[in-house]
DNA sequence: TCCTTGTAGTTGCATATACAACTTTACAAC
DNA sequence: GTTGTAAAGTTGTATATGCAACTACAAGGA
């Protein structure tokens, strides 16, 4: 890309995460208002588990792009909230396999509804093809840097 | 926007801030490697002050889209690092005016160089017009939710 | 002058993150 | 088998965030 882009001062907002902060706060707010007591970070863990249970913490770290230390504490909190449980892998005693509890499983539909609501609120007045381009651009950014 | 967008599973990454996490980590890493001892959050405060000194904490909160409590602590840390100082406003003793120190002012060019480097690394293989659309989309998201 | 209301900033508490150092377990080389 | 190395997870420490409750000050009206 050319340097001309950098002339736009507002471009640095890319770096300060204003949009992400806004969306993350709104997601948390929507969860709260729907009576769901989880953070937006916990949501990303649960989302991975709704897709596939029995993941190791390392696998969750990779999929959610978080440090394994962050996963340790997120799982601590989710376990305290009785939404997931750690099960030591008998085949490899170094690893914990993370499973949803019944309560954790039952949150799925309500959470997805709030996630979709949040996206809809965020993307008012944004054309579909622009959403698609923004999404693809962020994906490329992520791939460039990870 | 239509619901078809939501079919794309990867779209939820929008909500988990993968791209922002990646860019924020890389920015911090680039600062460190350049011998600059600040976080990416502190950077956003300094950036505002390089544009205009003597802002109140509330004004910094508005411009960086952070809670005023976050600003209190960021300024605490920046003051401890001797990059900024609080000056009580004589005209309104409730407010602090935040000024850069000489050291804080001298970081500007080095920091901007690293910020530009980070953006360049993030946006390899992204077309200029896609960058522009992504930027505008994120701006709209921010405006929709704030 | 006193009272009410609003604003700026701080503090307490819970949560989340990064990095380094550590423990435990697995596994391959010898 | 013993040893060396690597991987998974945890813990300590520093930083950052959100929300609620608080203090201090300002400004307008009775």
PDB file of N, CA and C in Angstrom, chain A residues 5 133, chain B residues 127-134:
ATOM      1  N   UNK A   5      -2.129   6.694   2.269  1.00  0.00           N
ATOM      2  CA  UNK A   5      -3.120   6.284   3.260  1.00  0.00           C
ATOM      3  C   UNK A   5      -2.799   6.899   4.620  1.00  0.00           C
ATOM      4  N   UNK A 133     -15.728  -6.693   2.595  1.00  0.00           N
ATOM      5  CA  UNK A 133     -14.352  -6.221   2.383  1.00  0.00           C
ATOM      6  C   UNK A 133     -13.667  -5.942   3.721  1.00  0.00           C
TER       7      UNK A 133
ATOM      8  N   UNK B 127      -5.195  -4.094  -0.765  1.00  0.00           N
ATOM      9  CA  UNK B 127      -5.287  -3.000  -1.733  1.00  0.00           C
ATOM     10  C   UNK B 127      -5.708  -1.711  -1.038  1.00  0.00           C
ATOM     11  N   UNK B 128      -5.202  -0.604  -1.583  1.00  0.00           N
ATOM     12  CA  UNK B 128      -5.498   0.710  -0.999  1.00  0.00           C
ATOM     13  C   UNK B 128      -6.990   0.950  -0.828  1.00  0.00           C
ATOM     14  N   UNK B 129      -7.765   0.618  -1.837  1.00  0.00           N
ATOM     15  CA  UNK B 129      -9.196   0.930  -1.729  1.00  0.00           C
ATOM     16  C   UNK B 129      -9.880   0.026  -0.706  1.00  0.00           C
ATOM     17  N   UNK B 130      -9.325  -1.153  -0.509  1.00  0.00           N
ATOM     18  CA  UNK B 130      -9.888  -2.020   0.530  1.00  0.00           C
ATOM     19  C   UNK B 130      -9.530  -1.489   1.916  1.00  0.00           C
ATOM     20  N   UNK B 131      -8.320  -0.970   2.036  1.00  0.00           N
ATOM     21  CA  UNK B 131      -7.934  -0.345   3.299  1.00  0.00           C
ATOM     22  C   UNK B 131      -8.887   0.793   3.619  1.00  0.00           C
ATOM     23  N   UNK B 132      -9.167   1.574   2.603  1.00  0.00           N
ATOM     24  CA  UNK B 132     -10.036   2.732   2.815  1.00  0.00           C
ATOM     25  C   UNK B 132     -11.437   2.285   3.235  1.00  0.00           C
ATOM     26  N   UNK B 133     -11.943   1.273   2.572  1.00  0.00           N
ATOM     27  CA  UNK B 133     -13.288   0.783   2.901  1.00  0.00           C
ATOM     28  C   UNK B 133     -13.308   0.198   4.317  1.00  0.00           C
ATOM     29  N   UNK B 134     -12.271  -0.550   4.660  1.00  0.00           N
ATOM     30  CA  UNK B 134     -12.209  -1.138   6.000  1.00  0.00           C
ATOM     31  C   UNK B 134     -12.182  -0.031   7.055  1.00  0.00           C
TER      32      UNK B 134
END
